[in-house]
GROMACS .gro file of C-alpha atoms in nm:
model
  246
    1ASP     CA    1   2.307  -3.968  -4.974
    2ASN     CA    2   2.121  -3.639  -4.985
    3PRO     CA    3   2.165  -3.423  -4.674
    4ILE     CA    4   1.853  -3.304  -4.498
    5ARG     CA    5   1.851  -2.949  -4.365
    6VAL     CA    6   1.669  -2.900  -4.036
    7GLY     CA    7   1.609  -2.535  -3.953
    8ASP     CA    8   1.599  -2.375  -3.613
    9VAL     CA    9   1.269  -2.307  -3.440
   10PRO     CA   10   1.278  -1.927  -3.401
   11ALA     CA   11   1.241  -1.769  -3.059
   12PRO     CA   12   1.000  -1.476  -3.116
   13ASP     CA   13   1.018  -1.164  -2.904
   14PHE     CA   14   0.939  -0.795  -2.933
   15ILE     CA   15   0.959  -0.474  -2.738
   16TRP     CA   16   0.723  -0.179  -2.755
   17SER     CA   17   0.709   0.184  -2.646
   18SER     CA   18   0.487   0.494  -2.675
   19ILE     CA   19   0.207   0.388  -2.444
   20CYS     CA   20  -0.049   0.668  -2.484
   21ASN     CA   21  -0.361   0.658  -2.697
   22ASN     CA   22  -0.244   0.982  -2.860
   23ASP     CA   23   0.072   0.809  -2.987
   24SER     CA   24   0.159   0.556  -3.252
   25THR     CA   25   0.287   0.267  -3.042
   26LYS     CA   26   0.628   0.153  -3.165
   27PHE     CA   27   0.675  -0.224  -3.194
   28ARG     CA   28   1.025  -0.360  -3.255
   29ASP     CA   29   1.115  -0.719  -3.341
   30ASN     CA   30   1.366  -0.874  -3.104
   31SER     CA   31   1.339  -1.236  -3.221
   32ASP     CA   32   1.619  -1.491  -3.241
   33PRO     CA   33   1.606  -1.693  -3.565
   34GLY     CA   34   1.865  -1.945  -3.446
   35GLN     CA   35   2.210  -2.032  -3.575
   36ILE     CA   36   2.137  -2.127  -3.935
   37SER     CA   37   1.798  -1.974  -4.018
   38THR     CA   38   1.683  -1.623  -4.102
   39ILE     CA   39   1.344  -1.462  -4.051
   40THR     CA   40   1.167  -1.404  -4.382
   41GLU     CA   41   0.812  -1.307  -4.281
   42TYR     CA   42   0.626  -1.141  -3.994
   43THR     CA   43   0.266  -1.136  -3.881
   44TRP     CA   44   0.166  -0.876  -3.623
   45ASP     CA   45  -0.170  -0.909  -3.449
   46PHE     CA   46  -0.207  -0.589  -3.247
   47GLY     CA   47  -0.497  -0.725  -3.041
   48ASP     CA   48  -0.753  -0.468  -3.155
   49GLY     CA   49  -0.860  -0.651  -3.470
   50ASP     CA   50  -0.584  -0.509  -3.690
   51ILE     CA   51  -0.335  -0.761  -3.836
   52VAL     CA   52  -0.051  -0.719  -4.087
   53THR     CA   53   0.161  -0.982  -4.261
   54GLY     CA   54   0.458  -0.917  -4.486
   55PRO     CA   55   0.817  -1.005  -4.577
   56ALA     CA   56   1.108  -0.898  -4.360
   57GLY     CA   57   1.283  -0.578  -4.460
   58THR     CA   58   0.987  -0.424  -4.642
   59SER     CA   59   0.751  -0.141  -4.554
   60VAL     CA   60   0.389  -0.161  -4.447
   61PRO     CA   61   0.173  -0.032  -4.735
   62PHE     CA   62   0.060   0.330  -4.719
   63GLY     CA   63  -0.286   0.369  -4.566
   64GLU     CA   64  -0.286   0.032  -4.386
   65HIS     CA   65  -0.572   0.022  -4.134
   66ASP     CA   66  -0.677   0.372  -4.244
   67GLY     CA   67  -0.325   0.496  -4.175
   68ARG     CA   68  -0.306   0.363  -3.819
   69THR     CA   69  -0.027   0.116  -3.906
   70THR     CA   70   0.299   0.242  -4.058
   71GLY     CA   71   0.670   0.160  -4.057
   72SER     CA   72   0.817  -0.173  -4.164
   73TYR     CA   73   0.722  -0.533  -4.092
   74ASN     CA   74   1.031  -0.560  -3.872
   75ALA     CA   75   0.933  -0.248  -3.678
   76PRO     CA   76   0.572  -0.141  -3.727
   77ASN     CA   77   0.401   0.153  -3.559
   78HIS     CA   78   0.035   0.116  -3.466
   79LYS     CA   79  -0.207   0.374  -3.329
   80TYR     CA   80  -0.473   0.232  -3.099
   81GLU     CA   81  -0.808   0.412  -3.105
   82GLU     CA   82  -0.897   0.335  -2.742
   83PHE     CA   83  -0.691   0.309  -2.425
   84GLY     CA   84  -0.689  -0.024  -2.244
   85THR     CA   85  -0.503  -0.356  -2.247
   86TYR     CA   86  -0.441  -0.559  -2.563
   87ASN     CA   87  -0.297  -0.907  -2.620
   88SER     CA   88  -0.053  -0.842  -2.905
   89ARG     CA   89   0.107  -1.129  -3.095
   90ILE     CA   90   0.409  -1.156  -3.322
   91THR     CA   91   0.450  -1.460  -3.547
   92VAL     CA   92   0.782  -1.509  -3.726
   93ARG     CA   93   0.859  -1.746  -4.014
   94THR     CA   94   1.203  -1.849  -4.137
   95ASN     CA   95   1.359  -1.947  -4.468
   96ASP     CA   96   1.343  -2.309  -4.348
   97GLY     CA   97   0.964  -2.298  -4.311
   98CYS     CA   98   0.971  -2.292  -3.930
   99GLU     CA   99   0.745  -2.053  -3.739
  100ASN     CA  100   0.669  -1.956  -3.382
  101SER     CA  101   0.474  -1.686  -3.203
  102ILE     CA  102   0.452  -1.507  -2.870
  103VAL     CA  103   0.181  -1.295  -2.708
  104LYS     CA  104   0.252  -0.996  -2.484
  105ARG     CA  105   0.015  -0.780  -2.284
  106VAL     CA  106   0.035  -0.429  -2.427
  107PHE     CA  107  -0.134  -0.147  -2.238
  108ILE     CA  108  -0.235   0.191  -2.375
  109LEU     CA  109  -0.296   0.475  -2.129
  110PRO     CA  110  -0.535   0.771  -2.144
  111TYR     CA  111  -0.392   1.099  -2.270
  112SER     CA  112  -0.485   1.454  -2.179
  113THR     CA  113  -0.345   1.807  -2.201
  114VAL     CA  114  -0.311   1.989  -1.868
  115LYS     CA  115  -0.341   2.368  -1.887
  116PRO     CA  116  -0.283   2.635  -1.619
  117VAL     CA  117  -0.657   2.680  -1.554
  118ALA     CA  118  -0.862   2.498  -1.292
  119GLU     CA  119  -1.100   2.325  -1.534
  120ASP     CA  120  -0.808   2.173  -1.729
  121ALA     CA  121  -0.625   2.030  -1.428
  122TYR     CA  122  -0.614   1.653  -1.378
  123ALA     CA  123  -0.796   1.517  -1.073
  124GLU     CA  124  -0.894   1.155  -1.004
  125SER     CA  125  -1.067   1.029  -0.689
  126PHE     CA  126  -1.101   0.666  -0.812
  127GLU     CA  127  -1.447   0.652  -0.655
  128ASP     CA  128  -1.630   0.581  -0.982
  129SER     CA  129  -1.365   0.401  -1.189
  130ASP     CA  130  -1.002   0.292  -1.201
  131GLY     CA  131  -0.922   0.607  -1.398
  132GLY     CA  132  -0.770   0.409  -1.684
  133TRP     CA  133  -0.468   0.321  -1.469
  134ILE     CA  134  -0.314  -0.020  -1.546
  135ALA     CA  135  -0.111  -0.252  -1.324
  136GLU     CA  136   0.208  -0.414  -1.453
  137ALA     CA  137   0.458  -0.666  -1.309
  138PHE     CA  138   0.830  -0.714  -1.377
  139ASP     CA  139   1.098  -0.966  -1.275
  140ALA     CA  140   1.081  -1.035  -0.902
  141ARG     CA  141   1.332  -0.865  -0.670
  142ASN     CA  142   1.490  -1.201  -0.579
  143SER     CA  143   1.580  -1.275  -0.942
  144LEU     CA  144   1.941  -1.361  -1.023
  145PRO     CA  145   2.126  -1.372  -1.357
  146GLY     CA  146   2.024  -1.700  -1.516
  147ASP     CA  147   1.748  -1.750  -1.260
  148ILE     CA  148   1.473  -1.501  -1.341
  149GLN     CA  149   1.166  -1.519  -1.119
  150LEU     CA  150   0.849  -1.361  -1.252
  151SER     CA  151   0.669  -1.125  -1.018
  152ASP     CA  152   0.293  -1.098  -0.988
  153THR     CA  153   0.127  -0.764  -0.924
  154SER     CA  154  -0.091  -0.710  -0.619
  155TRP     CA  155  -0.220  -0.373  -0.742
  156ILE     CA  156  -0.600  -0.377  -0.764
  157TRP     CA  157  -0.866  -0.108  -0.776
  158GLY     CA  158  -1.157  -0.117  -0.535
  159ILE     CA  159  -1.241  -0.085  -0.167
  160PRO     CA  160  -0.936  -0.189   0.038
  161ASN     CA  161  -0.998  -0.470   0.288
  162GLY     CA  162  -0.656  -0.511   0.446
  163THR     CA  163  -0.589  -0.549   0.816
  164LEU     CA  164  -0.485  -0.184   0.856
  165ILE     CA  165  -0.580  -0.033   0.520
  166ASN     CA  166  -0.956  -0.064   0.471
  167SER     CA  167  -1.050   0.255   0.288
  168GLY     CA  168  -0.908   0.505   0.046
  169ALA     CA  169  -0.699   0.796   0.172
  170ASN     CA  170  -0.847   1.124   0.296
  171GLY     CA  171  -1.194   0.980   0.359
  172SER     CA  172  -1.247   0.817   0.019
  173SER     CA  173  -1.377   0.462  -0.023
  174ARG     CA  174  -1.205   0.322  -0.332
  175ALA     CA  175  -0.842   0.335  -0.431
  176TRP     CA  176  -0.559   0.157  -0.608
  177TRP     CA  177  -0.390  -0.057  -0.343
  178THR     CA  178  -0.162  -0.358  -0.314
  179GLY     CA  179  -0.409  -0.611  -0.176
  180LYS     CA  180  -0.443  -0.892  -0.428
  181ASN     CA  181  -0.242  -1.132  -0.209
  182ASN     CA  182  -0.504  -1.182   0.065
  183GLY     CA  183  -0.508  -0.814   0.153
  184SER     CA  184  -0.135  -0.754   0.110
  185TYR     CA  185   0.142  -0.755  -0.151
  186TYR     CA  186   0.351  -1.052  -0.268
  187PRO     CA  187   0.696  -1.146  -0.136
  188HIS     CA  188   0.971  -1.004  -0.359
  189GLU     CA  189   0.709  -0.817  -0.563
  190ASN     CA  190   0.834  -0.578  -0.830
  191SER     CA  191   0.535  -0.405  -0.986
  192VAL     CA  192   0.379  -0.073  -1.072
  193VAL     CA  193   0.045   0.086  -1.148
  194ASN     CA  194   0.071   0.307  -1.456
  195GLY     CA  195  -0.115   0.638  -1.463
  196PRO     CA  196  -0.227   0.847  -1.762
  197CYS     CA  197  -0.012   1.037  -2.009
  198PHE     CA  198  -0.004   1.416  -1.992
  199ASP     CA  199   0.097   1.702  -2.218
  200LEU     CA  200   0.247   1.952  -1.970
  201SER     CA  201   0.401   2.185  -2.227
  202GLU     CA  202   0.175   2.477  -2.128
  203LEU     CA  203   0.279   2.461  -1.761
  204LYS     CA  204   0.580   2.656  -1.638
  205ARG     CA  205   0.599   2.469  -1.308
  206PRO     CA  206   0.410   2.136  -1.310
  207MET     CA  207   0.312   2.010  -0.965
  208ILE     CA  208   0.153   1.693  -0.835
  209SER     CA  209  -0.032   1.615  -0.513
  210LEU     CA  210  -0.169   1.280  -0.398
  211ASP     CA  211  -0.315   1.114  -0.090
  212TYR     CA  212  -0.176   0.779   0.017
  213ILE     CA  213  -0.163   0.532   0.306
  214SER     CA  214   0.149   0.322   0.362
  215ASP     CA  215   0.177  -0.008   0.552
  216THR     CA  216   0.499  -0.185   0.451
  217GLU     CA  217   0.800  -0.355   0.602
  218THR     CA  218   1.107  -0.134   0.640
  219VAL     CA  219   1.279  -0.292   0.339
  220ASP     CA  220   0.981  -0.229   0.109
  221GLY     CA  221   0.836   0.089  -0.032
  222THR     CA  222   0.697   0.282  -0.326
  223VAL     CA  223   0.830   0.562  -0.546
  224LEU     CA  224   0.669   0.793  -0.798
  225GLN     CA  225   0.827   0.777  -1.144
  226TYR     CA  226   0.786   0.953  -1.479
  227SER     CA  227   0.885   0.885  -1.840
  228VAL     CA  228   0.935   1.127  -2.128
  229ASP     CA  229   1.016   0.870  -2.399
  230GLY     CA  230   0.703   0.659  -2.417
  231GLY     CA  231   0.789   0.429  -2.129
  232LEU     CA  232   1.135   0.317  -2.241
  233ASN     CA  233   1.307   0.481  -1.944
  234TRP     CA  234   1.167   0.584  -1.607
  235HIS     CA  235   1.299   0.838  -1.357
  236VAL     CA  236   1.220   0.874  -0.988
  237ILE     CA  237   1.065   1.206  -0.886
  238GLY     CA  238   1.300   1.340  -0.622
  239GLY     CA  239   1.601   1.163  -0.768
  240GLU     CA  240   1.817   0.892  -0.611
  241ALA     CA  241   1.758   1.021  -0.259
  242ALA     CA  242   1.386   0.952  -0.293
  243ALA     CA  243   1.452   0.608  -0.443
  244SER     CA  244   1.677   0.510  -0.151
  245GLY     CA  245   1.442   0.650   0.112
  246ASP     CA  246   1.681   0.926   0.227
   0.00000   0.00000   0.00000
C-alpha cells in the first residue's frame, strides 16, 4: 500500500503597525502552518489595489508598486497613498498544496507636523467631517482565557442623540460619541477612536486641550492614550493614576 499524505490546513494570521499615511505600514506574518506542513508562498492584498505574491523567505523585488512595497514576502512593508480604512488579506500556501486566507481591517491615519506657530497648530471641531479619526474595537472586557468575546464599537461621528448627550461639547453640534447602541455604548465594550498622527519634534512642551461630555456608569470611563511606535504599544497620558481614575 502507498501511504497518502494529508497536509494541514494553515491558519493564516498577521499583525501590522505604523498606522500613519506618512509611514510604510509594517505587515508581519503570524500564521500557523500546522504540525506537518510548512508555508511556501504568500499573497498579500493590501486593499488599495496593490497585490504581491512570492515564495517564503525571499525579498519583494526592488521598485514593486513604484517603491511603495518593500521587505520580504514574510514581512512586507507597504506605503498607502491615502489615509482611510482598507480590507487587507493574506493568503498562505503550504508544501502540501493547502491554502487559506484571512482579511483584517487596516486603518491608516492622517499625518501632520505641528510647529510652535498658531497657523501650524492642530485644531478639529468635527463640524464638517470626522477629521479622519477611525473607530476600532478589541476583545470585550468580559473575555476570559479560552473564552474570548469580541467587542463592538459604539463610537460614531455625527450629531449626538442620546438621552443626556444631544450635542457636541462647548456649543458644537457634531462630535465623536459612543452612541451606536441606541444612543449609548455596549455592555463590556472595549473600543477606541484613533486620532491623527503628529510630528511634535519641533515642540519643546507639547500640550493638548479638548472639550468633552461624560455620561457613564461609575465602573466605566475613557482615557487618552498615545503611541510612539506606530501603534504597537499605547500609554495613558497621566500615567497609571489617570487610568485608574485616581
